[in-house]
Coordinates of N, CA and C in Angstrom, one line a residue:
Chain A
X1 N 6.8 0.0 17.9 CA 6.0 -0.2 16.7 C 6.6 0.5 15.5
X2 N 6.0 -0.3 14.7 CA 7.0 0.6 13.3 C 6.2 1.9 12.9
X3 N 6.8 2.6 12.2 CA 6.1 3.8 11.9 C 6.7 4.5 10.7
X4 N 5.8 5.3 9.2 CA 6.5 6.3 8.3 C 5.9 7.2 8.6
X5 N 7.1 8.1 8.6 CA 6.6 9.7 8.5 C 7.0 10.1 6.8
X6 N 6.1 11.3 6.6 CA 6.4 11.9 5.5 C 5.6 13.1 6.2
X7 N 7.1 13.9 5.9 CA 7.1 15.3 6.1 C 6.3 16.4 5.5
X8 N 6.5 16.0 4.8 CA 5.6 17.0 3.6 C 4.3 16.9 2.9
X9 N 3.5 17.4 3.4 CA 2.5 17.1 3.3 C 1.9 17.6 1.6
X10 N 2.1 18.5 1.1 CA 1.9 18.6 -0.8 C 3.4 19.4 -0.7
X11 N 3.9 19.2 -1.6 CA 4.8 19.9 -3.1 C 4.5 20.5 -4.0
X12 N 4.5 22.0 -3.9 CA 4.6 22.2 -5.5 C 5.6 23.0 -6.4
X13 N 5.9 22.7 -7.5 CA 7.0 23.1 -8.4 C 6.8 22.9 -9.7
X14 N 7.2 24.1 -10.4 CA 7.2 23.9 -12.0 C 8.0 23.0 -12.8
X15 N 7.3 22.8 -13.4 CA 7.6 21.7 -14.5 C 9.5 21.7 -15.0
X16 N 10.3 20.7 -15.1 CA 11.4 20.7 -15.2 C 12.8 20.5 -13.6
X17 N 11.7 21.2 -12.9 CA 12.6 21.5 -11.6 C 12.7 20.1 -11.1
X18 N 13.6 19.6 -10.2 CA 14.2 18.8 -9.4 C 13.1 18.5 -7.9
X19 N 13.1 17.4 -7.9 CA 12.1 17.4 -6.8 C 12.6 16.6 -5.3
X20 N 12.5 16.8 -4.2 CA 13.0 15.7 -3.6 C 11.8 15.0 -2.3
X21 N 11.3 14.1 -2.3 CA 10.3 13.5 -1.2 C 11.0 12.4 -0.2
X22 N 10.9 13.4 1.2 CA 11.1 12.5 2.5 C 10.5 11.2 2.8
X23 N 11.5 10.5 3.5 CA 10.6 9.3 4.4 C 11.7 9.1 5.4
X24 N 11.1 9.2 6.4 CA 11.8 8.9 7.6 C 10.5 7.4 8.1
X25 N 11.4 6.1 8.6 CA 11.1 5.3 9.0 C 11.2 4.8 10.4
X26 N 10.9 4.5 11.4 CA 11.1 3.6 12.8 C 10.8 2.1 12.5
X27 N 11.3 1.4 12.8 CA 11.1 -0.3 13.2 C 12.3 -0.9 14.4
X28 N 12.0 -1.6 14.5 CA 12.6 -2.5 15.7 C 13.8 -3.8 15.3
X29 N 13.4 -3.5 14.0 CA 13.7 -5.0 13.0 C 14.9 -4.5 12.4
X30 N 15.6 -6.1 12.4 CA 16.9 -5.9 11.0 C 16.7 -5.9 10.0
X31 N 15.6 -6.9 9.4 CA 15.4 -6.8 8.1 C 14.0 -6.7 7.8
X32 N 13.9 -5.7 6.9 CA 12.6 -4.8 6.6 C 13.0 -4.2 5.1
X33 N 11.7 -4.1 4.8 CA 11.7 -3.5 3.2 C 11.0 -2.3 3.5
X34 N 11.4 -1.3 2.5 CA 11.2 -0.4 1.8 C 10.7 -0.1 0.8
X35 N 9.5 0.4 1.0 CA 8.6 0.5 -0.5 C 8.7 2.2 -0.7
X36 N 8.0 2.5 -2.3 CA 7.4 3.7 -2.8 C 6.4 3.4 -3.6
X37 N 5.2 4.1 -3.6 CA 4.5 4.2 -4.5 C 3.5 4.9 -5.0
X38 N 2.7 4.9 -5.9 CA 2.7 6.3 -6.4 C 0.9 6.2 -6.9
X39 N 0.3 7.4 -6.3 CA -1.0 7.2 -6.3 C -1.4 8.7 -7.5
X40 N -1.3 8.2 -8.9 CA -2.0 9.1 -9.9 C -3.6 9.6 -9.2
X41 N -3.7 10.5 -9.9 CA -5.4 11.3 -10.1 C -6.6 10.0 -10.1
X42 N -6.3 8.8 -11.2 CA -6.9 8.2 -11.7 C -7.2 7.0 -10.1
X43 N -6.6 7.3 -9.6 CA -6.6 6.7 -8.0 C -5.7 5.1 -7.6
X44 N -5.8 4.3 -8.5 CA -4.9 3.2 -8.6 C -3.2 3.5 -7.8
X45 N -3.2 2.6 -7.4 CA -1.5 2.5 -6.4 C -0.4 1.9 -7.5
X46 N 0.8 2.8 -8.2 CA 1.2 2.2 -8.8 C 3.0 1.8 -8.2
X47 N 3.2 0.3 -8.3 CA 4.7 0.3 -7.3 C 6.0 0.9 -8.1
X48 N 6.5 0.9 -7.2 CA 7.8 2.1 -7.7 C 8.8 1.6 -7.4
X49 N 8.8 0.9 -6.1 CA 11.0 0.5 -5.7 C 10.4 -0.4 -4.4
X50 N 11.7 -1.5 -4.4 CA 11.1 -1.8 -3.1 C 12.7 -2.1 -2.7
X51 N 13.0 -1.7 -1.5 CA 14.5 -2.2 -1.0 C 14.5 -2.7 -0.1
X52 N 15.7 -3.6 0.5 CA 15.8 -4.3 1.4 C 16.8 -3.9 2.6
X53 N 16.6 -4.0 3.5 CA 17.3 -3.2 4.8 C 19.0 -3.5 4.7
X54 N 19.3 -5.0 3.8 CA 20.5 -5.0 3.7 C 20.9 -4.7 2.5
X55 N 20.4 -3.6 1.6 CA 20.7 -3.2 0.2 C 20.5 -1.8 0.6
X56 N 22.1 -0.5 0.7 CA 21.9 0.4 1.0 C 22.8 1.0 -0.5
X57 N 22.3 0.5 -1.6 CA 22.8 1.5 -2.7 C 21.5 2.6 -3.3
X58 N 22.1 3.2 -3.6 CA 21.0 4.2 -4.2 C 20.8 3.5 -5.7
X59 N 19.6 3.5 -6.2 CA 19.3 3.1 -7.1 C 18.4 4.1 -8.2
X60 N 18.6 4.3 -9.3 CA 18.0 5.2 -9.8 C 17.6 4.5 -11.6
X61 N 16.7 5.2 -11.6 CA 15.5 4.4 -12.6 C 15.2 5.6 -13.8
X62 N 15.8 6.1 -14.5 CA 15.4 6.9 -15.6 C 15.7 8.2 -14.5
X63 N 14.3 9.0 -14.9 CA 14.2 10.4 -13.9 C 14.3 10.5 -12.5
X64 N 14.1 9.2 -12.1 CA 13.5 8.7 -10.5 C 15.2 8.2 -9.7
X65 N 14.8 8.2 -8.4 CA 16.1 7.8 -8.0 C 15.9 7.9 -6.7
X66 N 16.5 7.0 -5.9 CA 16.3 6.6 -4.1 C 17.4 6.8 -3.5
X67 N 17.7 7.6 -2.6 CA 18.2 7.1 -1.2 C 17.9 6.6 -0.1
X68 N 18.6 5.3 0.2 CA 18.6 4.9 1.2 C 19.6 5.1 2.3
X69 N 19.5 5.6 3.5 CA 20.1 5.4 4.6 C 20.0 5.5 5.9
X70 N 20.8 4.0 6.2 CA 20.1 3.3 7.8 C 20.5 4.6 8.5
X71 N 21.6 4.7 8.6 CA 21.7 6.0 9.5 C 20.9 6.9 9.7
X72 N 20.1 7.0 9.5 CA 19.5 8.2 9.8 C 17.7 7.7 9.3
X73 N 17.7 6.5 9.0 CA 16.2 5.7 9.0 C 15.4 6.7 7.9
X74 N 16.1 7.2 6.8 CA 15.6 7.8 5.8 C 15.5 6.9 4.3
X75 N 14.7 7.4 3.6 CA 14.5 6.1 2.3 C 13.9 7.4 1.2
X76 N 14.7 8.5 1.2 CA 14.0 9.3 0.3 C 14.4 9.5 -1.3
X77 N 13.2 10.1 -1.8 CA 12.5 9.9 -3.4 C 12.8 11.2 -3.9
X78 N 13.9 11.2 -5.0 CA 14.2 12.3 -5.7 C 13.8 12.4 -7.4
X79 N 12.7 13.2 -7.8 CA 12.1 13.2 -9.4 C 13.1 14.2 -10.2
X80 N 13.9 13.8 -10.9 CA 15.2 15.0 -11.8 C 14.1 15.6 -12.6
X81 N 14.2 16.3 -13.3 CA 13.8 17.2 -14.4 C 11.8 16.9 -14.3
X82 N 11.4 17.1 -13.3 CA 9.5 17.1 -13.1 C 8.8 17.5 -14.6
X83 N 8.0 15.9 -14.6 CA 7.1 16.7 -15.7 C 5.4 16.7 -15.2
X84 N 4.5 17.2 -15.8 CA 3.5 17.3 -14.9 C 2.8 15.9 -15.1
X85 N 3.0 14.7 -15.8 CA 2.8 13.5 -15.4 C 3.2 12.9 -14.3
X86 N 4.2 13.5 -12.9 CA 4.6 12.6 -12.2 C 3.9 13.8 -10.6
X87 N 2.6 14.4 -11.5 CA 1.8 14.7 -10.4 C 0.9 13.6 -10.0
X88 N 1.0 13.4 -8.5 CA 0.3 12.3 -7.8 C 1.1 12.8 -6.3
X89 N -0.1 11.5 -5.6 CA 0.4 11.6 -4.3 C 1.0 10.5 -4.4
X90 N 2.3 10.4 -3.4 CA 3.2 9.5 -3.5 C 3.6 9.0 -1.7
X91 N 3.4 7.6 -1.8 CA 3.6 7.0 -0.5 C 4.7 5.9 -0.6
X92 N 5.0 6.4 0.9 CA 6.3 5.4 1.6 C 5.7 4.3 2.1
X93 N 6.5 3.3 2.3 CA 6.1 2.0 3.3 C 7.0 0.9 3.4
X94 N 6.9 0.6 4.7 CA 7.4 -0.5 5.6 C 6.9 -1.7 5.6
X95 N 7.5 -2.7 5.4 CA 7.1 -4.1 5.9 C 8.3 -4.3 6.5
X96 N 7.8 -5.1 7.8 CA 8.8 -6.1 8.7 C 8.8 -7.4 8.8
X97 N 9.8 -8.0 9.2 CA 9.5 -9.5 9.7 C 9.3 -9.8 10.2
X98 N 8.6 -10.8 10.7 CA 8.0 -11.2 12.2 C 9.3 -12.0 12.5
X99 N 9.3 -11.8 13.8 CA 11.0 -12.7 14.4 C 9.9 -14.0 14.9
X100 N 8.5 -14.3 15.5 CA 8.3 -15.5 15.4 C 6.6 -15.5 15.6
X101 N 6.1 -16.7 15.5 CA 5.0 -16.5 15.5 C 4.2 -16.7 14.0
X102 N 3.4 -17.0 13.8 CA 2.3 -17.1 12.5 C 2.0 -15.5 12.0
X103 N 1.5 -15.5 10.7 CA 1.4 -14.5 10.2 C 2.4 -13.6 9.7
X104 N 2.6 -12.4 8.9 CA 3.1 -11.8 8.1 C 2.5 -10.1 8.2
X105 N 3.3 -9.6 8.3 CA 2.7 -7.8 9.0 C 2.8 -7.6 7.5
X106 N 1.2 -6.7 7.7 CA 1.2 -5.8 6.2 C 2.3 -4.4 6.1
X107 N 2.0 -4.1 5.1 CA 2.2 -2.6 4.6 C 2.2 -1.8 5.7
X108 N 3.3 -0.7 6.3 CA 2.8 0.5 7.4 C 3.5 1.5 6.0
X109 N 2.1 2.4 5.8 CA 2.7 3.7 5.3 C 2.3 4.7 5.7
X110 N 2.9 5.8 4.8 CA 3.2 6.8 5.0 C 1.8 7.9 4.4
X111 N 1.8 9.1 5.6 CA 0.3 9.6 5.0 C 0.3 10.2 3.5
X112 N 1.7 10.2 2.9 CA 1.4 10.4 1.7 C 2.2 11.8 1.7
X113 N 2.6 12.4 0.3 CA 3.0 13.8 -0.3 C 2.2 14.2 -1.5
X114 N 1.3 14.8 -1.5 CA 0.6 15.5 -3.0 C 1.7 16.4 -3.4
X115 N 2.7 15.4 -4.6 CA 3.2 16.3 -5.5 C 2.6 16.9 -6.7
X116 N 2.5 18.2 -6.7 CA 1.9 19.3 -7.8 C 3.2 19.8 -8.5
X117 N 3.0 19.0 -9.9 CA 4.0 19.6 -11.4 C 3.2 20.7 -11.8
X118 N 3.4 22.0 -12.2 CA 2.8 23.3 -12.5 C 3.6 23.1 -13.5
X119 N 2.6 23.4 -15.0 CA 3.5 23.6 -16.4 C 3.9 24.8 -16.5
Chain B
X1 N -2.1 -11.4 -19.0 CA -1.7 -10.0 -18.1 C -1.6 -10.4 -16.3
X2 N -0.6 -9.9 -15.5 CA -0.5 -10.3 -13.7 C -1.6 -8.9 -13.5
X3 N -2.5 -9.4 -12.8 CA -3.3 -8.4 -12.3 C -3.9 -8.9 -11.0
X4 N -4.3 -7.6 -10.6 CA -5.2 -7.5 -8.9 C -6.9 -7.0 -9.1
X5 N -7.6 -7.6 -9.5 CA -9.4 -6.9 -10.0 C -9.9 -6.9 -8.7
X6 N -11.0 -5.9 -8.6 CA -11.3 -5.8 -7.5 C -13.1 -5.2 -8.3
X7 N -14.5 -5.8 -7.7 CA -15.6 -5.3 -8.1 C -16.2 -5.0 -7.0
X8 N -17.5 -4.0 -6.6 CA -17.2 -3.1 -7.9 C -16.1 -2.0 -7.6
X9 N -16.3 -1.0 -8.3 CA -15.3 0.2 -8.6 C -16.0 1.1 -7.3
X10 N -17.4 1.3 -7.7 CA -17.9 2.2 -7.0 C -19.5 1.8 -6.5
X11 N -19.3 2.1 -5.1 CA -20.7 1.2 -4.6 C -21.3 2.5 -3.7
X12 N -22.6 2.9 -3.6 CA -23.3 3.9 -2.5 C -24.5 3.4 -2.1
X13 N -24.1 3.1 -1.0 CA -25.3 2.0 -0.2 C -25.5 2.8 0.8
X14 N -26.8 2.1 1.6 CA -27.0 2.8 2.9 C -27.1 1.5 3.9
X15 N -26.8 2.4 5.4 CA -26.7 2.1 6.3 C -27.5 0.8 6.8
X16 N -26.6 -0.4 7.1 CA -27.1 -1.6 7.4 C -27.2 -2.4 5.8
X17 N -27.3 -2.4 5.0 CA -27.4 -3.0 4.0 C -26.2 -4.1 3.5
X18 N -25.8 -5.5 4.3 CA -25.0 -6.3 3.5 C -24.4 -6.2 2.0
X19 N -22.9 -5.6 2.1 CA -22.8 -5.3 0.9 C -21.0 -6.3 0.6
X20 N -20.8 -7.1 -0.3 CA -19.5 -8.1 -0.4 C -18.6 -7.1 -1.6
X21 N -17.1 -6.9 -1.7 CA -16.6 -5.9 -2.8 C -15.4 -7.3 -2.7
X22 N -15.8 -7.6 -4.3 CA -14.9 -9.4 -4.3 C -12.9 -8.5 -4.6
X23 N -12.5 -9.8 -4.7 CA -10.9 -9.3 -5.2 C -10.6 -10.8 -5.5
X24 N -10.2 -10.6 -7.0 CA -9.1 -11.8 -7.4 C -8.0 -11.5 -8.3
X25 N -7.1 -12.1 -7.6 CA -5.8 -12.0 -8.1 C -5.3 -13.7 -9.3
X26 N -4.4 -13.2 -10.2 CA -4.3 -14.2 -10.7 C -2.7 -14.3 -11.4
X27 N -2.0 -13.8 -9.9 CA -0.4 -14.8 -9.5 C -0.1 -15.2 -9.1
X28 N -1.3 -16.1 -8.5 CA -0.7 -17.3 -7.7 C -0.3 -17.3 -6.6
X29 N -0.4 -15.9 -6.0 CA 0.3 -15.2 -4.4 C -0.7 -15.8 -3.6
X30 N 0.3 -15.8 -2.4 CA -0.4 -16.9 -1.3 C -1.4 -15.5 -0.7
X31 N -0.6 -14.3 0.1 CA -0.9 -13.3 0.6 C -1.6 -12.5 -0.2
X32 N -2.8 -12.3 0.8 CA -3.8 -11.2 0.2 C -4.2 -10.4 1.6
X33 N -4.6 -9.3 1.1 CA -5.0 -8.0 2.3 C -5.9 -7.0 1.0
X34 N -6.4 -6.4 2.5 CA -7.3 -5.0 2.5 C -7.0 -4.2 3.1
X35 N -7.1 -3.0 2.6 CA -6.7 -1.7 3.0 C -7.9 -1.0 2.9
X36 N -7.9 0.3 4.0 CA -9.0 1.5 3.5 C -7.9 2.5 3.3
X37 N -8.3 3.6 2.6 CA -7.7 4.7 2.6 C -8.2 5.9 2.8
X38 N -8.0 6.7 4.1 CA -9.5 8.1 4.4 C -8.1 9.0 4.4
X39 N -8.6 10.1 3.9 CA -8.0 11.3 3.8 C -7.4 11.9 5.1
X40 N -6.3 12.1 4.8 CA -5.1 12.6 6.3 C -5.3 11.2 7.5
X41 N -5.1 10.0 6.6 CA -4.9 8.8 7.2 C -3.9 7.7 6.7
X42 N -3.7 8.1 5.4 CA -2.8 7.3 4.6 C -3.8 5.6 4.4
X43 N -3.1 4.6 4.4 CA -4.2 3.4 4.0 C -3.5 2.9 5.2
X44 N -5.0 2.2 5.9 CA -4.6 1.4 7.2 C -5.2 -0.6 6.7
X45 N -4.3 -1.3 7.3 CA -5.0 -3.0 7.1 C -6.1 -3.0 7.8
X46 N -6.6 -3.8 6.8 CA -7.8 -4.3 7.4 C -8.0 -6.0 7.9
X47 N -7.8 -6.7 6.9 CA -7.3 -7.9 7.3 C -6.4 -8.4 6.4
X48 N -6.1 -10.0 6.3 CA -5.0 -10.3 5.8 C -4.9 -12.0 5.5
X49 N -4.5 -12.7 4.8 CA -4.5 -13.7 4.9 C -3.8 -14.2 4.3
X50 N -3.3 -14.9 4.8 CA -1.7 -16.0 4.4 C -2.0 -17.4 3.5
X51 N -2.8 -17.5 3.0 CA -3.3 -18.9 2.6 C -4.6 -18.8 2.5
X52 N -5.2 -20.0 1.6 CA -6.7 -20.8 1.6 C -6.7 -20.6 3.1
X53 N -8.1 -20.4 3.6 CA -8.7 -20.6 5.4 C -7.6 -19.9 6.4
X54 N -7.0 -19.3 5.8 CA -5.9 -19.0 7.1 C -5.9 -17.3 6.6
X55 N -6.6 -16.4 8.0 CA -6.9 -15.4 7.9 C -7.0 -14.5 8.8
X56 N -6.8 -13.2 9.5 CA -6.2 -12.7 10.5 C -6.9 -10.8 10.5
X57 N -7.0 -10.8 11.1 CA -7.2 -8.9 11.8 C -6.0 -8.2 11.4
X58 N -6.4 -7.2 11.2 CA -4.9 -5.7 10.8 C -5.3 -5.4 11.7
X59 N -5.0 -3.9 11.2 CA -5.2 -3.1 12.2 C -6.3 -2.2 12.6
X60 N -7.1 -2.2 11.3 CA -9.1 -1.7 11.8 C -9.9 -2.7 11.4
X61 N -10.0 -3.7 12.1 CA -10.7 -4.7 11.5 C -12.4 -4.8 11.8
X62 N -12.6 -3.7 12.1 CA -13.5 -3.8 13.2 C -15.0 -3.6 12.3
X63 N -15.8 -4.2 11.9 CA -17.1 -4.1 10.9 C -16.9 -4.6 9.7
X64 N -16.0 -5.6 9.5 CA -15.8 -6.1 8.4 C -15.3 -7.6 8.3
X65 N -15.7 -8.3 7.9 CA -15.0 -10.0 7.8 C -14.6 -10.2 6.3
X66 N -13.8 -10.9 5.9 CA -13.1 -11.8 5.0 C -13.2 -13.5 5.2
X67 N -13.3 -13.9 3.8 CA -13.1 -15.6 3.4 C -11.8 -15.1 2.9
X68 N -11.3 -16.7 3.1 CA -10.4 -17.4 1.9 C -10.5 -18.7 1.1
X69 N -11.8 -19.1 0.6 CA -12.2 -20.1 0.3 C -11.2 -21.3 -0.8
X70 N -11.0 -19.9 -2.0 CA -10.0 -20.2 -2.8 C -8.5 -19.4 -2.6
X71 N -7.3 -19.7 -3.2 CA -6.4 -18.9 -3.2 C -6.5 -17.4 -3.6
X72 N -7.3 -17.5 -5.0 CA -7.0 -16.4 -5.8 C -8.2 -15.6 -5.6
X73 N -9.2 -15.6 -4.8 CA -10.5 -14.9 -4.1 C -10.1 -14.6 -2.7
X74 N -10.5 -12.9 -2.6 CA -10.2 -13.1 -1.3 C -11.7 -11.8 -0.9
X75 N -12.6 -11.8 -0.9 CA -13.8 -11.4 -0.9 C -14.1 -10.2 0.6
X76 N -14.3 -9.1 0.3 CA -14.7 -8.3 1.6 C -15.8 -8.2 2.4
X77 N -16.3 -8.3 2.9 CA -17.7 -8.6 3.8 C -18.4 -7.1 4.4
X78 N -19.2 -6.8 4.4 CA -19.6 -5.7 5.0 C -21.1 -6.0 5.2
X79 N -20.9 -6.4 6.8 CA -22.7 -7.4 7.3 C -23.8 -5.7 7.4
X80 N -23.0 -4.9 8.1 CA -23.9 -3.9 8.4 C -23.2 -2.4 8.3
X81 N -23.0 -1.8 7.2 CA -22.5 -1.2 6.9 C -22.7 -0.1 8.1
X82 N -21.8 1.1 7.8 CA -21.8 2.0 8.4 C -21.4 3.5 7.9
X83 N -22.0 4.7 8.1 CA -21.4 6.0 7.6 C -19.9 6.0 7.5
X84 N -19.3 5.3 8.7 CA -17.9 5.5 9.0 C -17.2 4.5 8.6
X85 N -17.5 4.1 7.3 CA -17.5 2.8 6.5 C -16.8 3.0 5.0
X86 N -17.8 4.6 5.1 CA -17.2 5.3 3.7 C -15.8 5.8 3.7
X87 N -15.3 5.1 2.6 CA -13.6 5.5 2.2 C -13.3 4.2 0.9
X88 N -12.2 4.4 0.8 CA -11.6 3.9 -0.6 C -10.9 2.4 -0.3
X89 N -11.2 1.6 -1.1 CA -10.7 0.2 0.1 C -9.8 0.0 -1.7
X90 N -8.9 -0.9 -1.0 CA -7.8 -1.8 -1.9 C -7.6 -3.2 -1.1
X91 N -7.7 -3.8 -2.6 CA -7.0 -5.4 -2.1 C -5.3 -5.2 -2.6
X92 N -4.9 -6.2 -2.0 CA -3.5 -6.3 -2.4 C -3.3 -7.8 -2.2
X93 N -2.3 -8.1 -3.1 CA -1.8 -9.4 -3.3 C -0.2 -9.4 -3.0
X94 N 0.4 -10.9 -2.7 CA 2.3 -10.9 -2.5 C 2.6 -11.9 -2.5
X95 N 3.7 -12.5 -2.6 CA 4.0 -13.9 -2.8 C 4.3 -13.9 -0.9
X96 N 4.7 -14.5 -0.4 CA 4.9 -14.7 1.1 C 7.1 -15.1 1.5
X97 N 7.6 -14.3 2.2 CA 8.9 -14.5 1.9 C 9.2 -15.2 3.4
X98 N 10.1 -15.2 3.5 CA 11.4 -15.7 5.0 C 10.1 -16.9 5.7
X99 N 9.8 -18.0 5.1 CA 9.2 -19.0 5.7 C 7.7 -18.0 5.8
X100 N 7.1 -17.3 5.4 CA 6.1 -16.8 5.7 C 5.8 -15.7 6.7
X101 N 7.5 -15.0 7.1 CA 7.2 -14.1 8.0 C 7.2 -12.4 7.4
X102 N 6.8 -12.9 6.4 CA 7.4 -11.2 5.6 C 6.8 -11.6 4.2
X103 N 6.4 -10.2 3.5 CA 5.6 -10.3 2.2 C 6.7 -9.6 1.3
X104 N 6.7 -10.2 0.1 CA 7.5 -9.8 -1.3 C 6.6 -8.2 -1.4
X105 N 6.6 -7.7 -2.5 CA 6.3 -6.8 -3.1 C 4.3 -7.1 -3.4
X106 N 3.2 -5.9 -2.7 CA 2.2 -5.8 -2.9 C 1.7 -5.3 -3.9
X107 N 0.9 -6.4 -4.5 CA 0.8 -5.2 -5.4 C -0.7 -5.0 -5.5
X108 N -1.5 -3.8 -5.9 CA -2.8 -3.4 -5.5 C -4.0 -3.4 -6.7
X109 N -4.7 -3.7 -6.3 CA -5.8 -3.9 -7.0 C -6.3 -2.1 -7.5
X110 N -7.4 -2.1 -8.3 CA -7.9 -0.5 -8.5 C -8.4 0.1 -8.0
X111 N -9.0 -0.5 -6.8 CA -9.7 0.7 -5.5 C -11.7 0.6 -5.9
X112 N -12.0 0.1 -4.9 CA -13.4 0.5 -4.6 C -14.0 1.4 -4.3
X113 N -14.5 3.0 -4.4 CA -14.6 3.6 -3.6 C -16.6 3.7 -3.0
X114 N -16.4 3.6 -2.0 CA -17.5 2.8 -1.1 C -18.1 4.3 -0.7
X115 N -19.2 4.5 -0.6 CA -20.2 5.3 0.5 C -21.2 5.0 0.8
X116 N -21.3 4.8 2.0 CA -22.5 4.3 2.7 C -23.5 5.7 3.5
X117 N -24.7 5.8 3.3 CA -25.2 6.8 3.8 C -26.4 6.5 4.7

């Protein structure tokens, strides 16, 4: 069965500092996506990255930035220079594909990291 | 604006009381789902559905039914609520990928957060 772990259960670090958030993934599947997403105070799920099992470049987005690698079934979330806006809890997640059969598997995520930006 | 609405926001009902928390999407995505989310649980499915009438169990599906009447409705059902009922629910919406075996990108509605007492 598929499964995310996230290791860390809260983060905290002052404002500026370098951040980095785990995901370690299990699935059975070749092709599977990779999500992040990011749960502000205000409670709303906001999406962040989604990669694909045959897309192993790191991609990076302003402050934000991903590694992915199969080797080691990791897909982790690194924030450069933290400001206390990108305090939230922040979730991982899997989708797979069904090799046959009806239907479409939801979302498996991750219990989440409460990252805490201290000014 | 592509959005995911979800009504209401915030509902506190009690025990046994029939209560529906609608969701419409308006991108045209075939895939729609429910999630709860309880604290040191992360969000688990609830149900799911691939199309108008074509609709399916997650993974706690247990006290709760769903329609799919129209595409862009996908409506939550709660016949007889329960204490263990209370938690934060999201719809999500996706276009449907690889012939329908895999979802594009979900994206989530604003969250209802439900207590039933």
């Amino acid at each position: 069965a598929q499964k995310v772990t996230q290791a860390q259960t809260e983060i905290s670090v002052v404002e500026k500092e370098d951040v980095t958030l785990d995901c370690v993934y299990e699935t059975r599947d070749t092709t599977y996506y990779l999500f992040w997403y990011k749960q502000p105070p205000s409670g709303e799920l906001v999406f962040l990255i989604r990669r694909n099992s045959f897309d192993e470049q790191n991609e990076i987005s302003g402050r934000y930035s991903w590694n992915f690698q199969k080797s080691t079934s990791s897909f982790n979330f690194t924030i450069t220079a933290s400001q206390v806006v990108d305090s939230a809890v922040y979730f991982c997640a899997l989708s797979e594909t069904r090799a046959t059969g009806g239907g479409a598997d939801g979302l498996t995520f991750g219990k989440g990291t409460h990252l805490i930006i201290q000014p | 604006e592509a959005q995911v609405t979800q009504n209401p926001r915030y509902l506190i009902t009690v025990t046994g009381k029939k209560l529906t928390v609608t969701c419409s999407q308006n991108m045209n995505h075939e895939y729609m789902s429910w999630y709860r989310q309880d604290p040191g649980l992360g969000l688990r499915q609830i149900y799911y559905s691939m199309n108008v009438e074509v609709t399916d169990k997650g993974d706690v599906p247990e006290g709760y039914k769903v329609s799919r009447k129209e595409k862009r409705n996908f409506p939550l059902i709660l016949e007889s609520p329960s204490p263990n009922q209370t938690s934060l629910y999201f719809c999500a919406s996706s276009l449907l990928l690889t012939s329908g075996r895999s979802t594009d990108t979900q994206y989530f509605g604003p969250g209802t957060r439900l207590t039933v007492l």
